[in-house]
Coordinates of C-alpha atoms in Angstrom, one line a residue:
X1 CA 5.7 50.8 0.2
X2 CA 4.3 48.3 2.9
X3 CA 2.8 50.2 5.8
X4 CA 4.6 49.9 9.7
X5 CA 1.9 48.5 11.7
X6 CA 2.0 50.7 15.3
X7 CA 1.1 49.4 18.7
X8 CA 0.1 52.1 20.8
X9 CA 1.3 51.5 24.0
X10 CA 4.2 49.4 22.5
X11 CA 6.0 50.9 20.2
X12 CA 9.4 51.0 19.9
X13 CA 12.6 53.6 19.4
X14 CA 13.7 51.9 16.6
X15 CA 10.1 51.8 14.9
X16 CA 10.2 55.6 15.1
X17 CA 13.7 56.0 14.1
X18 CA 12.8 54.1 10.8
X19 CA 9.2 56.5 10.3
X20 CA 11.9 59.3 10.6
X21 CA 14.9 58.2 8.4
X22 CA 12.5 56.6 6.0
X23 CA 9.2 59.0 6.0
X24 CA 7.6 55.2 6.0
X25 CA 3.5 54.9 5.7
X26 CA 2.1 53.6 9.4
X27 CA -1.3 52.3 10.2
X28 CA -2.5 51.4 14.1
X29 CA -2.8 48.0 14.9
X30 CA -6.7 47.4 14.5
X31 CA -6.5 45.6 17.7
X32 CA -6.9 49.3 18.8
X33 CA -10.2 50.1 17.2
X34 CA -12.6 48.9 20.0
X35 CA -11.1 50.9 22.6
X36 CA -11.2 54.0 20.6
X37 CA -14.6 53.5 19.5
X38 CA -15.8 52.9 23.5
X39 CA -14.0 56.4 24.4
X40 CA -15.8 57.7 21.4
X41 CA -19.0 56.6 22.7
X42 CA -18.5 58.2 25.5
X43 CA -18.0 61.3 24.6
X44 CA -20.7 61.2 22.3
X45 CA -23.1 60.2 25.1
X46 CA -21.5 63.3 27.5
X47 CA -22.0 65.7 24.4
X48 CA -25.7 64.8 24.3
X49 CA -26.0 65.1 28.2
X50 CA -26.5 67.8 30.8
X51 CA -23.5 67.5 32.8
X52 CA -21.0 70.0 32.9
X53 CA -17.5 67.9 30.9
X54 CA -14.7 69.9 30.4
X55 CA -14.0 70.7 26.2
X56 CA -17.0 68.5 25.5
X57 CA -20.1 71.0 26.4
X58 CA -17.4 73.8 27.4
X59 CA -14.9 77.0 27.0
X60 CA -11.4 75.8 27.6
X61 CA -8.5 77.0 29.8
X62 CA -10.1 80.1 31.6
X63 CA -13.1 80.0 29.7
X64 CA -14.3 76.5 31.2
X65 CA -17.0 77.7 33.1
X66 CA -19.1 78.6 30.0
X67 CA -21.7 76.2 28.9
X68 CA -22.0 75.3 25.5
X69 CA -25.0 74.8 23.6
X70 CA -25.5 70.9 22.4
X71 CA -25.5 72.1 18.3
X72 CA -22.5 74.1 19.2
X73 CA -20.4 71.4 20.3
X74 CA -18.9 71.0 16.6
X75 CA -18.6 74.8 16.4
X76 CA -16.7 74.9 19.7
X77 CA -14.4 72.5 18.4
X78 CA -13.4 74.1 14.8
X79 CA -13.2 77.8 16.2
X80 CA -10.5 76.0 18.9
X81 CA -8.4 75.0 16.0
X82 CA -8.3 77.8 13.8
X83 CA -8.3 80.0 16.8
X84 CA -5.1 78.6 18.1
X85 CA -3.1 78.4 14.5
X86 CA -1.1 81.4 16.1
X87 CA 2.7 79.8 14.9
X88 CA 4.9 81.9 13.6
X89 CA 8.8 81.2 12.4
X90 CA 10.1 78.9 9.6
X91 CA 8.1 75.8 8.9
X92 CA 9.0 72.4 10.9
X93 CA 11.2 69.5 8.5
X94 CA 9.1 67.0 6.6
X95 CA 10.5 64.3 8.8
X96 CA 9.3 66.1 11.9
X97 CA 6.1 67.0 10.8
X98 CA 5.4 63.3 10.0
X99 CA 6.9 61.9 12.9
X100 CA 4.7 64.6 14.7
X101 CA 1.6 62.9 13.1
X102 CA 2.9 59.4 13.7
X103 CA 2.7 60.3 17.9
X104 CA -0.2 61.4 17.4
X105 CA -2.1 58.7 16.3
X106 CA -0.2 56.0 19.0
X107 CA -1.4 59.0 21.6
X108 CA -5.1 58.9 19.8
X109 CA -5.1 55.1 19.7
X110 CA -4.5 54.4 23.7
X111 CA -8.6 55.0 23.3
X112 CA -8.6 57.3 26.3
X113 CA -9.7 60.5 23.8
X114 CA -12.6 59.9 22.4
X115 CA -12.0 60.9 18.8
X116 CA -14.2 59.1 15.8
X117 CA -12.2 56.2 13.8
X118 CA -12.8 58.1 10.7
X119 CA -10.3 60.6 11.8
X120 CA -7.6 57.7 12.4
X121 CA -7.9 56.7 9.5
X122 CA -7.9 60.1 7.9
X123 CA -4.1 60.7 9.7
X124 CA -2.8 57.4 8.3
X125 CA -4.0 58.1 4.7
X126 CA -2.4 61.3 4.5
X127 CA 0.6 59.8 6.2
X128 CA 0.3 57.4 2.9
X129 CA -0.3 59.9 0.3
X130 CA 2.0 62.5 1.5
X131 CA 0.0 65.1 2.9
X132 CA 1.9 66.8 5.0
X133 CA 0.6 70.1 7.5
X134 CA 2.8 73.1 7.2
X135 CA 3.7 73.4 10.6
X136 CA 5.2 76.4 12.0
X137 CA 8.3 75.9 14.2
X138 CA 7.4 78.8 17.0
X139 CA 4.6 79.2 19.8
X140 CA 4.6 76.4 21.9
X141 CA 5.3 76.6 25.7
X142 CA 5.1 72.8 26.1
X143 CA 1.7 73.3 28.2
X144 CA -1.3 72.7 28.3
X145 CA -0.2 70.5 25.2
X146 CA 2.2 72.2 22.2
X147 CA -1.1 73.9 21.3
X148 CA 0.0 76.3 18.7
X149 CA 1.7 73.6 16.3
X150 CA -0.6 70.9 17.1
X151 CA -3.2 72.9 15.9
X152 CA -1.9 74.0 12.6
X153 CA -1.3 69.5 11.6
X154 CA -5.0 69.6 13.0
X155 CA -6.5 72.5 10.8
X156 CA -5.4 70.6 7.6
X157 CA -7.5 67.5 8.6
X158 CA -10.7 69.8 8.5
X159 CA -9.1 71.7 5.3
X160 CA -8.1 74.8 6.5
X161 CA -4.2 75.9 7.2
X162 CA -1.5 74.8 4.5
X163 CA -0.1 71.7 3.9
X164 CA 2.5 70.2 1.4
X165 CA 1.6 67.7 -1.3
X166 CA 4.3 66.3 -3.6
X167 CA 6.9 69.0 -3.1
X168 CA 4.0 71.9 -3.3
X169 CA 2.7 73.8 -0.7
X170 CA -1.2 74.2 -0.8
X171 CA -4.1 74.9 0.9
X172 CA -5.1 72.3 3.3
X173 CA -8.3 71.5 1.7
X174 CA -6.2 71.3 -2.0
X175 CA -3.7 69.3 -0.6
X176 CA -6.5 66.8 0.8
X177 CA -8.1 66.9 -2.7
X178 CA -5.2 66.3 -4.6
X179 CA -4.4 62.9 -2.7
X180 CA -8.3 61.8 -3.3
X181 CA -9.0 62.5 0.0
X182 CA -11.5 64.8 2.2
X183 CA -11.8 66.9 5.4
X184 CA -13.9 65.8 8.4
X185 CA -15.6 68.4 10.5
X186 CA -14.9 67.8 14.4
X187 CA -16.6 66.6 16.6
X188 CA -16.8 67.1 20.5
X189 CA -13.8 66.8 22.0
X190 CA -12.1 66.1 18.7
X191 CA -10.4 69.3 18.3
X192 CA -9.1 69.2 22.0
X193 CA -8.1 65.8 21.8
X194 CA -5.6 66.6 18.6
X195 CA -3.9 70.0 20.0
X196 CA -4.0 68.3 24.0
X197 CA -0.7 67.1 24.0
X198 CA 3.2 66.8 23.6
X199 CA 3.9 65.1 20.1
X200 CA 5.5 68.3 18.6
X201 CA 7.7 68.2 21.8
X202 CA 8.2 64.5 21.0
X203 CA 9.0 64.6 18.1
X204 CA 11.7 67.2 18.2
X205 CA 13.3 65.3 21.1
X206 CA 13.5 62.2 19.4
X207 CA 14.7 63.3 16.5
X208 CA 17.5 65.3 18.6
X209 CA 17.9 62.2 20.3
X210 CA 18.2 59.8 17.2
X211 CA 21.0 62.2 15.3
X212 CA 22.5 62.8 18.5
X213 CA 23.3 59.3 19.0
X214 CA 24.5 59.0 15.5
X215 CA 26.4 62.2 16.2
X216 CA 27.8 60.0 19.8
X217 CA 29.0 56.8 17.8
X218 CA 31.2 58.7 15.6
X219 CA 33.0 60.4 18.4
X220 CA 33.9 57.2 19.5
X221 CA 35.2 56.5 16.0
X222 CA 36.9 59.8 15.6
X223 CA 38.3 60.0 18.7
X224 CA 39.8 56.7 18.1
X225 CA 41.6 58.2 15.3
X226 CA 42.8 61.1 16.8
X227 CA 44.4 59.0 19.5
X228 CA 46.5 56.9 16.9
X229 CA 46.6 60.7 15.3
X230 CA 49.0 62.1 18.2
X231 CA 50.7 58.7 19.2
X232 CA 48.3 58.7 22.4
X233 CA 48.6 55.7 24.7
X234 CA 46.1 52.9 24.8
X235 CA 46.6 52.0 28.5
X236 CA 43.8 54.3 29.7
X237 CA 41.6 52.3 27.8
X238 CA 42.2 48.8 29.9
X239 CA 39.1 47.4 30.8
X240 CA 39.6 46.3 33.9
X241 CA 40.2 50.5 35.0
X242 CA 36.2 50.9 33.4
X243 CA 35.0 47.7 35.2
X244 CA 36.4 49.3 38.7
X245 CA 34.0 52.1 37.6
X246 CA 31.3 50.8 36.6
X247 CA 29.1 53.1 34.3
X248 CA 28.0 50.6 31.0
X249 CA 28.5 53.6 28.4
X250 CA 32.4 54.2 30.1
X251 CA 32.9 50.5 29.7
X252 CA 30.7 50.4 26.4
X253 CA 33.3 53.5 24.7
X254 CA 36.7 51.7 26.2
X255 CA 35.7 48.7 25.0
X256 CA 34.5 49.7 21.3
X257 CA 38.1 52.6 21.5
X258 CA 40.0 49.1 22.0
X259 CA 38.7 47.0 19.1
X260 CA 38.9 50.3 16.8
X261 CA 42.7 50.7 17.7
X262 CA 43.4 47.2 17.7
X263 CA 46.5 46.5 15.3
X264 CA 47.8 49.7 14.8
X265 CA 51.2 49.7 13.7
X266 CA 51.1 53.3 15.1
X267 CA 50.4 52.4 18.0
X268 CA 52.9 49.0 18.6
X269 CA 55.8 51.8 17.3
X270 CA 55.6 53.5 20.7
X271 CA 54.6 51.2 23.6
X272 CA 58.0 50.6 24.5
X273 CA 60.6 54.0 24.8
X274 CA 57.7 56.8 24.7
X275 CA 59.0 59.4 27.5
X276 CA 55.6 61.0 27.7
X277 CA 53.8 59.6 31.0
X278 CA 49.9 60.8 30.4
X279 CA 48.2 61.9 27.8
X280 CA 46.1 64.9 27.4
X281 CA 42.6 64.5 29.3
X282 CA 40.9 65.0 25.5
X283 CA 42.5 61.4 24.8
X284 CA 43.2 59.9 28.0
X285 CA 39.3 60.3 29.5
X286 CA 37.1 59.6 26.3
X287 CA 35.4 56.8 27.5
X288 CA 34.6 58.7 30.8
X289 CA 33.3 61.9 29.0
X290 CA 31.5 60.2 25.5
X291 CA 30.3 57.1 27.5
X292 CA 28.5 59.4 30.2
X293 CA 27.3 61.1 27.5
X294 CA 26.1 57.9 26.0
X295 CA 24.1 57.0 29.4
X296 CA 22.6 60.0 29.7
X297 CA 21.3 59.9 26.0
X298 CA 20.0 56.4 26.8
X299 CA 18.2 57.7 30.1
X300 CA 16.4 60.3 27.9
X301 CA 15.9 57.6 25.1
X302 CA 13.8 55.6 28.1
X303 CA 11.8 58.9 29.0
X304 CA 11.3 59.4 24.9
X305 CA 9.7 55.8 24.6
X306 CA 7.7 56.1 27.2
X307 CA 6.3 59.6 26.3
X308 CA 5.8 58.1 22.3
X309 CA 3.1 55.5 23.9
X310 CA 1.5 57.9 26.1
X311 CA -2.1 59.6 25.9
X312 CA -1.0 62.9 26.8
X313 CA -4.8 65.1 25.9
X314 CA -7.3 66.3 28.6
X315 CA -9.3 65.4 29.4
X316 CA -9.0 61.6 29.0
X317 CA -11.6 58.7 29.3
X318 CA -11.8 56.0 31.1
X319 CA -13.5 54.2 29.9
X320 CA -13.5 50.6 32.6
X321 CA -13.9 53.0 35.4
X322 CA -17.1 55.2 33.3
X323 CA -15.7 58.4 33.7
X324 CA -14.1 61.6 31.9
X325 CA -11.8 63.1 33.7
X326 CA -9.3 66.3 33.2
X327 CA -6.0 66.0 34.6
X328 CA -2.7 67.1 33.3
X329 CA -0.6 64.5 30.7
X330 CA -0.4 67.3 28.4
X331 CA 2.5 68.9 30.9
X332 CA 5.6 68.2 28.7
X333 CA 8.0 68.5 31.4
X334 CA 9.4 64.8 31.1
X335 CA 10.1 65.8 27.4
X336 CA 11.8 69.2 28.8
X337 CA 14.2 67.2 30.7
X338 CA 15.0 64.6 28.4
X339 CA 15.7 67.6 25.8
X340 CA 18.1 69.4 28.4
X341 CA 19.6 66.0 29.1
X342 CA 20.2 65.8 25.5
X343 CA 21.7 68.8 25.0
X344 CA 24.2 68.6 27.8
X345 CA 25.6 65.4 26.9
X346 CA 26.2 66.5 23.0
X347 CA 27.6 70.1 24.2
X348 CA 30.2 67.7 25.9
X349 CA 30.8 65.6 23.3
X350 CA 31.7 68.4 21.2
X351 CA 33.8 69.9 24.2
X352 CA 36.2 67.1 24.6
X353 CA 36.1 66.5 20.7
X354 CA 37.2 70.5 19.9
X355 CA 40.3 70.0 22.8
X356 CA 41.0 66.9 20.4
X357 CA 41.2 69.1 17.4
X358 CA 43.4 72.1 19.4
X359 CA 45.7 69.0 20.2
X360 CA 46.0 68.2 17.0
X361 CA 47.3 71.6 15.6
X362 CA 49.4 72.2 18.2
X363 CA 52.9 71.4 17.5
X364 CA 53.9 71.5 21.1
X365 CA 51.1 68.6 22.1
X366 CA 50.9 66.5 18.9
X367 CA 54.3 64.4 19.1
X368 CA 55.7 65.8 16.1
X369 CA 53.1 66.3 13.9
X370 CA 53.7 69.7 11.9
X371 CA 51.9 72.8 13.0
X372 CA 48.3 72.9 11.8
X373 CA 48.8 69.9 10.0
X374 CA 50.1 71.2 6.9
X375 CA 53.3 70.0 4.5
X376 CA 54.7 73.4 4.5
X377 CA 53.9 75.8 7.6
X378 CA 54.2 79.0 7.2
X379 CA 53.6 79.5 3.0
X380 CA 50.2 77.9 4.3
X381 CA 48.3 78.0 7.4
X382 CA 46.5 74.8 7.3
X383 CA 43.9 73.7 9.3
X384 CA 44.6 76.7 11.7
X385 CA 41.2 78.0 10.7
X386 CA 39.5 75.0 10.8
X387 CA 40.1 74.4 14.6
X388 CA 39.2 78.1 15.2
X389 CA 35.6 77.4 13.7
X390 CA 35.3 74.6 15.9
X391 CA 36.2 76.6 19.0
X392 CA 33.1 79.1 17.7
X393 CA 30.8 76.3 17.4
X394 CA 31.7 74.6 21.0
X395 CA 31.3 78.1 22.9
X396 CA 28.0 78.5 20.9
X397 CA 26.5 74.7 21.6
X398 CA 27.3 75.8 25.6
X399 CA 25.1 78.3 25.2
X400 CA 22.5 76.3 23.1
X401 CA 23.0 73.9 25.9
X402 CA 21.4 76.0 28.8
X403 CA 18.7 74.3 30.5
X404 CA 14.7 75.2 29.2
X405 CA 12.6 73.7 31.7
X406 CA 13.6 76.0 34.3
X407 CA 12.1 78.7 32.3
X408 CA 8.6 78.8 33.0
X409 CA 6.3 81.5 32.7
X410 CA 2.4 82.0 33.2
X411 CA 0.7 81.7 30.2
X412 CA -3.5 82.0 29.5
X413 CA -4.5 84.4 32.3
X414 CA -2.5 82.6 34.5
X415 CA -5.0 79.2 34.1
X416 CA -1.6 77.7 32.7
X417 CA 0.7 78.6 35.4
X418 CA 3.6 76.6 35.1
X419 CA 4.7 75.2 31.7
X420 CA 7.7 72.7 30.3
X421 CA 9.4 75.3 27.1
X422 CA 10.1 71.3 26.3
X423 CA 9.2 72.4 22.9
X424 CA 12.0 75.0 22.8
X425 CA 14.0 72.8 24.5
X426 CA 13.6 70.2 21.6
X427 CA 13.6 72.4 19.0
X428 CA 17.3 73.7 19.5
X429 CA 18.7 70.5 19.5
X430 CA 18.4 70.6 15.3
X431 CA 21.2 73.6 15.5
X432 CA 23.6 71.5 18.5
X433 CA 23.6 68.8 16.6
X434 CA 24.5 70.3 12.8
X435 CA 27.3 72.5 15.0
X436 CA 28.7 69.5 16.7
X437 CA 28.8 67.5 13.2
X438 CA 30.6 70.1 11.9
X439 CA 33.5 69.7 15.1
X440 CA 33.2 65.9 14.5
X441 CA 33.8 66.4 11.0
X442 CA 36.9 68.9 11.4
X443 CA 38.2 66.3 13.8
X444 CA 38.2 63.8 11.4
X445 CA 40.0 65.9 9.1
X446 CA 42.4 66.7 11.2
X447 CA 42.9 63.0 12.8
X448 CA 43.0 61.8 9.2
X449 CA 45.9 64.1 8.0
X450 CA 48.0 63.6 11.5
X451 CA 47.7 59.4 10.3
X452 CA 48.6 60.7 6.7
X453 CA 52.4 62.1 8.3
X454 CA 52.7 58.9 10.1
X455 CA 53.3 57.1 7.2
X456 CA 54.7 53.8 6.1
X457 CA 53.1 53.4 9.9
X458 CA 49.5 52.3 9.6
X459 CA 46.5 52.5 11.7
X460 CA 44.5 49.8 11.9
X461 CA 42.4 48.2 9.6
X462 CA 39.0 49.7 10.8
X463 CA 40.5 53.1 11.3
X464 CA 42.2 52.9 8.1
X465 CA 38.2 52.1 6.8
X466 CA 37.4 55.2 8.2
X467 CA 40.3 57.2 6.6
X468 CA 39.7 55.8 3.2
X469 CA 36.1 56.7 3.4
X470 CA 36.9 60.4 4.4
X471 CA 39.6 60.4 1.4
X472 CA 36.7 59.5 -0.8
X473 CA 35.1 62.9 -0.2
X474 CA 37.9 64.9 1.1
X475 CA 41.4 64.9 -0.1
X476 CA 44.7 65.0 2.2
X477 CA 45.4 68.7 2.6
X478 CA 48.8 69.7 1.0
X479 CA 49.4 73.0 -0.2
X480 CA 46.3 75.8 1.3
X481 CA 42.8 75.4 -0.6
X482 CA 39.1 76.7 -0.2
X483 CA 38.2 74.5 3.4
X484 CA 34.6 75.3 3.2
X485 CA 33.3 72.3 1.3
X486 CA 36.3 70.0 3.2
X487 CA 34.5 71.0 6.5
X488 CA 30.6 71.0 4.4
X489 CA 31.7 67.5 3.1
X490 CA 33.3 65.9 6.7
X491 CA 30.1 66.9 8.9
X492 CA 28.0 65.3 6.0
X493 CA 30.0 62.1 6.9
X494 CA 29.5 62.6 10.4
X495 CA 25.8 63.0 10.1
X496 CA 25.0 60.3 8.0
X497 CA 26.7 57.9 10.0
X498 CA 29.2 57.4 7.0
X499 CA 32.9 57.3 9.1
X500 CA 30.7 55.2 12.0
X501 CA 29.7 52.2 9.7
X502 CA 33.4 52.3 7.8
X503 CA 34.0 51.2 11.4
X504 CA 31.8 48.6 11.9
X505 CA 30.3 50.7 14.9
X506 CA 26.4 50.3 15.1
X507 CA 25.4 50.3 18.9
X508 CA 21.5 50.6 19.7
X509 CA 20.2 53.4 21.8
X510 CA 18.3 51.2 24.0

């Protein structure tokens, strides 16, 4: 499998979305090399010196005002790792902990931290052989850097912690072994250079952010169907009312909701003679709610990229200017918003797509569709159930929703003082998303087997892709059966992307 070659400083969403999806090998561009050796060199020469440099000859955090001795410097460095493995809770996804690794090395290879090439190479090997750090999913507070789980991916490099190798969860030093490779002992700085910094943050947040915009798309698809679904009107989706707005993921949705429901027999049977005025706002303002969504997942995507390229450790050297210098990049709190912001905008999504779904099964609001959506109401309840799950799962994602960064607390004596909870923040948005799929997914049920009763009217041809995808994996409901793998199989579809491409519907983040 042919490496991705990484530009630190340049690389790009859709780079990391593929190292995610994919759990692709990476290697830095070797342009980088001669910058990180020159920080390297630098902290060498500061370790040999007599100047007081933060992390390099000292304690850390409150303990920074303690000398170290120059043949402790390596010492300093190991006991910082082990002595921060303090993780607790379910180990992180594969794909995480690799992606995790990924950031670090473009953070490592801006050459402003001063750690040896050996170890860069080291981090892409593993990233080759599938050595993977069993990293604990708990204990960060997004500052000063996600210590806790940054240091657990480090301790496997020096062949301590746990890591997994080909399915197997090992020792780190056995893991290393197995994939012909071995652990190298820290230098200065080293050990504060790998734990400085917001890559488990990251890492979380993009992957909330790449699922969630899968997760975005195929409202747009779904709500598209549930509009044909419940006869709904396709006036509100004129562009010149989105132009008069002028918010690009408003006109973006309208304009993709158009195309989708272009043809529709459905929908030519009741332009002419309908008595209803307005639909419901769950149809009528789609593109408003999903395509605000949409920008504010893109306005976190820009944060995300920007954050992916950055050298986030402390302290950092600069090298054309000849100094080392501590400052505070390892603050997460640009992560901790762009995780909120994600979070917001897919708690909506699934808002306005659970009022779709309550539409649906309502006899009263559906234009004649039967209640619950069954054949026979009353012998059988349907998909009355169905939409009641979704309600649960809405009301929960608001609470999952709740902002993080305005949580801080004092942390280390109260040297760290204010931090991001970006790492919380990004973590949650693993449980948001897998709920709202699930909503999605019962929509798509629901809008599926409203199309079903319009029959011999047809949707049109790309919803009707969509349909016979969903049919492929879930059959029209007739007479009551066990839902659970109906809903299982539908948020499958939803998360994969499945029901989007049926539609031809691949928009890029950025």
């Amino acid at each position: 499998m042919t490496a991705i070659i990484l530009t630190p400083g340049q690389t790009t969403l859709a780079q990391l979305e593929r190292i995610y999806r994919e759990e692709l090998p990476v290697t830095l561009d070797r342009a980088a090399r001669p910058g990180i050796l020159r920080a390297a060199a630098a902290i060498a020469a500061a370790a040999a010196g007599d100047a007081p440099v933060y992390g390099v000859n000292t304690g850390f955090g409150k303990l920074a005002s303690m000398r170290i001795a120059p043949e402790d410097t390596a010492t300093l460095q190991r006991n910082l790792i082990l002595s921060h493995c303090c993780g607790v809770g379910d180990p992180i996804p594969r794909p995480h902990a690799r992606l995790l690794m990924v950031l670090k090395l473009l953070s490592l290879g801006r050459g402003a931290s001063g750690v040896r090439w050996e170890l860069i190479e080291l981090i892409e090997a593993m990233l080759a052989r599938g050595v993977t750090p069993v990293v604990p999913a708990q204990g960060s507070v997004g500052a000063s850097g996600d210590l806790a789980p940054l240091s657990h991916m480090t301790a496997v490099l020096i062949g301590e912690g746990m890591a997994d190798y080909r399915g197997k969860v090992m020792p780190g030093a056995q893991a290393l072994a197995a994939a012909g490779l071995a652990p190298i002992p820290l230098g200065p700085k080293e050990g504060l250079a790998f734990i400085n910094g917001t890559q488990f943050s990251t890492a979380f947040a993009l992957a909330g952010l790449f699922d969630g915009w899968n997760a975005a798309q195929s409202a747009l698809v779904v709500s598209a169907l549930s509009t044909d679904a419940i006869m709904g009107s396709t006036a509100p989706l004129q562009p010149e009312i989105h132009a008069l707005r002028g918010h690009p993921g408003q006109i973006e949705s309208a304009g993709f909701m158009r195309a989708l429901l272009a043809g529709s027999e459905i929908r030519e049977s009741h332009v002419e003679g309908d008595q209803r005025v307005q639909d419901p706002y769950c149809i009528r303002c789609q593109p408003q709610v999903t395509g605000a969504a949409m920008d504010v997942l893109r306005q976190a995507a820009r944060t995300l990229e920007i954050e992916a390229n950055a050298a986030t450790d402390n302290p950092l050297v600069l090298t054309e200017a000849g100094l080392i210098v501590s400052g505070g990049n390892f603050h997460a709190e640009p992560v901790g918003f762009a995780a909120d912001m994600i979070a917001l905008a897919l708690a909506e999504i699934g808002a306005i797509a659970q009022r779709r779904v309550a539409l649906m099964v309502d006899p009263v609001l559906s234009f004649n569709l039967p209640p619950f959506l069954t054949p026979r109401p009353g012998l059988n309840s349907g998909l009355m159930i169905a939409e009641v799950t979704t309600a649960a799962l809405m009301s929960e994602n608001k609470h999952i929703a709740m902002p993080c960064v305005t949580d801080s607390t004092p942390t280390s004596a109260n040297q760290e003082d204010h931090v991001s909870m970006a790492a919380h923040g990004a973590v949650r948005l693993g449980k948001l998303i897998a709920n709202l799929n699930v909503i999605l997914g019962v929509e798509a049920i629901c809008a599926a087997q409203g199309i079903d009763f319009r029959a011999p009217l047809q949707t049109s041809a790309p919803l009707h892709a969509v349909v016979a995808r969903l049919r492929l994996d879930v059959a029209t409901l007739g007479d009551d059966r066990y839902m659970a793998p109906d809903l299982a199989a539908a948020a499958k579809l939803i998360a994969t992307g499945t029901l989007s491409a049926a539609a031809g519907l691949t928009l890029p983040v950025l």
